[in-house]
Amino acid sequence: MNKKPLIIANWKMNPQTAKEAIKNFQEIKSIATKNKNVETIVCPPYVYLESLSSESNSSLQIGAQNMFFEESGAYTGEVSPLMLRDLKVGYVILGHSERRAMGETDQDVAKKVVTCIKNSLTPIVCVGESSRDADDYSNFIGNQIKQAVTLIPPEAMPQVVFAYEPIWAIGKDAPRPATAEEAKEMKLFIRKTLADIAGDYANSIRIMYGGSTKPENIQEFLVAGEADGLLVGGASLDPKTFGEMITIANNL
Ligand code: PGA
């Protein structure tokens, strides 16, 4: 696959002021501008998208952390794909485990994926098991993938990005990150699952890794783990640390 690695910041519910969001974004942009071998994206909370949209450029794009599956209507508190498009948002994280824990279902994710594609937004579909102890964790992930793409045709599948995010490896309380081997093994399984659904189209689908990534381990995930990109949570909140990750990925 001849695509640049994606390095995506998921800021989650941070930072607490627009001023800080803009400052951090600008700092990341100055590093991203010098590192064009990677595609860098920041996904801030919705409320900062408008200010960051005017700061974004081809070196540092913006993404959303969620989106509703309808384009308009009486849906209090939701944000539509048309609103995101209007702000030059290119990517949307869907089905993050923290949202699934709040009640988002596989069916919701499937409807959001098709709405993204219809509106030329790139969905980043997160899948991952809560524990490696369960015998059927591969089946669980296989099922999450199948459900997510039920409403799109095989030829649209290369427009979807997948992120393997083992729930047990996410966040500052995670006992450990996945190993590069575990990430690679799951990437191969995800690719096979996608090939069963979409045949050759599966070869051009990007499969990223996320969960406790930091400057010290990203080379491992991108090289030995063969990840097509990284979804970075905690380490993306400090622009210097995230900038270091962009630079390392760029120079691999
Ligand atoms: P983390 O989060 O890097 O803080 O583990 C990753 C994510 O939730 O996407």
Tab-separated table of N, CA, C and O and ligand atoms in Angstrom, residues 8 10 12 93 96-98 126 165-166 169-172 174 209-214 231-236, ligand 1:
chain	number	residue	atom	x	y	z
A	8	ILE	N	-2.835	10.309	14.131
A	8	ILE	CA	-4.074	11.006	14.510
A	8	ILE	C	-4.131	11.243	16.007
A	8	ILE	O	-4.000	10.311	16.807
A	10	ASN	N	-6.266	12.046	19.202
A	10	ASN	CA	-7.624	12.047	19.745
A	10	ASN	C	-7.542	12.774	21.087
A	10	ASN	O	-7.094	12.211	22.072
A	12	LYS	N	-9.873	13.690	22.937
A	12	LYS	CA	-10.962	13.335	23.874
A	12	LYS	C	-11.573	14.621	24.448
A	12	LYS	O	-11.751	15.573	23.695
A	93	ILE	N	-13.752	9.959	13.810
A	93	ILE	CA	-13.567	8.736	14.608
A	93	ILE	C	-14.955	8.178	14.921
A	93	ILE	O	-15.841	8.919	15.356
A	96	HIS	N	-15.487	4.611	18.932
A	96	HIS	CA	-14.413	4.532	19.939
A	96	HIS	C	-14.954	3.769	21.151
A	96	HIS	O	-16.130	3.915	21.504
A	97	SER	N	-14.097	3.005	21.798
A	97	SER	CA	-14.577	2.167	22.916
A	97	SER	C	-15.210	3.013	24.032
A	97	SER	O	-16.127	2.557	24.707
A	98	GLU	N	-14.724	4.262	24.178
A	98	GLU	CA	-15.319	5.101	25.235
A	98	GLU	C	-16.741	5.495	24.865
A	98	GLU	O	-17.584	5.696	25.736
A	126	CYS	N	-13.140	2.337	15.110
A	126	CYS	CA	-12.348	1.697	16.167
A	126	CYS	C	-12.961	0.353	16.542
A	126	CYS	O	-14.175	0.251	16.744
A	165	GLU	N	-7.858	-0.994	18.518
A	165	GLU	CA	-7.600	-0.380	19.820
A	165	GLU	C	-8.027	-1.335	20.930
A	165	GLU	O	-9.185	-1.299	21.370
A	166	PRO	N	-7.103	-2.205	21.383
A	166	PRO	CA	-7.470	-3.102	22.480
A	166	PRO	C	-7.816	-2.269	23.716
A	166	PRO	O	-7.010	-1.431	24.139
A	169	ALA	N	-5.509	-1.771	26.611
A	169	ALA	CA	-4.236	-1.051	26.410
A	169	ALA	C	-4.442	0.464	26.306
A	169	ALA	O	-3.500	1.202	26.037
A	170	ILE	N	-5.686	0.924	26.500
A	170	ILE	CA	-5.984	2.353	26.323
A	170	ILE	C	-5.907	3.105	27.646
A	170	ILE	O	-6.405	2.632	28.663
A	171	GLY	N	-5.308	4.291	27.604
A	171	GLY	CA	-5.369	5.205	28.745
A	171	GLY	C	-4.215	5.068	29.721
A	171	GLY	O	-3.441	4.116	29.661
A	172	LYS	N	-4.157	6.038	30.649
A	172	LYS	CA	-2.984	6.063	31.541
A	172	LYS	C	-3.009	4.938	32.574
A	172	LYS	O	-1.980	4.619	33.160
A	174	ALA	N	-3.761	1.859	31.822
A	174	ALA	CA	-3.570	0.568	31.149
A	174	ALA	C	-2.350	-0.136	31.734
A	174	ALA	O	-1.313	0.500	31.947
A	209	TYR	N	-3.132	1.304	14.600
A	209	TYR	CA	-3.117	0.797	15.978
A	209	TYR	C	-3.310	1.982	16.934
A	209	TYR	O	-2.823	3.093	16.670
A	210	GLY	N	-3.977	1.747	18.058
A	210	GLY	CA	-4.102	2.766	19.105
A	210	GLY	C	-4.135	2.123	20.473
A	210	GLY	O	-4.681	1.028	20.646
A	211	GLY	N	-3.546	2.797	21.458
A	211	GLY	CA	-3.535	2.293	22.841
A	211	GLY	C	-2.159	2.474	23.439
A	211	GLY	O	-1.233	1.739	23.085
A	212	SER	N	-2.015	3.488	24.317
A	212	SER	CA	-0.746	3.748	25.020
A	212	SER	C	0.448	3.953	24.090
A	212	SER	O	1.559	3.534	24.404
A	213	THR	N	0.213	4.591	22.964
A	213	THR	CA	1.362	4.884	22.099
A	213	THR	C	2.067	6.137	22.621
A	213	THR	O	1.442	7.028	23.182
A	214	LYS	N	3.368	6.160	22.459
A	214	LYS	CA	4.193	7.281	22.924
A	214	LYS	C	5.473	7.290	22.086
A	214	LYS	O	5.720	6.332	21.322
A	231	LEU	N	-3.463	5.966	16.375
A	231	LEU	CA	-4.456	6.839	16.999
A	231	LEU	C	-3.940	7.102	18.416
A	231	LEU	O	-3.827	6.175	19.217
A	232	VAL	N	-3.597	8.362	18.661
A	232	VAL	CA	-2.873	8.702	19.891
A	232	VAL	C	-3.770	9.496	20.838
A	232	VAL	O	-4.265	10.563	20.474
A	233	GLY	N	-3.978	8.975	22.039
A	233	GLY	CA	-4.791	9.678	23.028
A	233	GLY	C	-3.931	10.554	23.919
A	233	GLY	O	-3.485	11.639	23.522
A	234	GLY	N	-3.650	10.070	25.133
A	234	GLY	CA	-2.929	10.850	26.146
A	234	GLY	C	-1.688	11.575	25.637
A	234	GLY	O	-1.491	12.759	25.932
A	235	ALA	N	-0.857	10.887	24.854
A	235	ALA	CA	0.408	11.488	24.413
A	235	ALA	C	0.198	12.624	23.406
A	235	ALA	O	1.133	13.365	23.112
A	236	SER	N	-1.027	12.778	22.900
A	236	SER	CA	-1.251	13.856	21.925
A	236	SER	C	-1.616	15.168	22.614
A	236	SER	O	-1.730	16.210	21.961
B	1	PGA	P1	-4.261	6.387	24.698
B	1	PGA	O1	-5.701	6.447	23.974
B	1	PGA	O2	-3.236	6.702	23.664
B	1	PGA	O3	-4.356	7.435	25.777
B	1	PGA	O4	-4.125	4.993	25.241
B	1	PGA	C1	-5.871	5.946	22.690
B	1	PGA	C2	-7.310	6.121	22.265
B	1	PGA	O5	-8.214	6.014	23.115
B	1	PGA	O6	-7.582	6.343	21.079
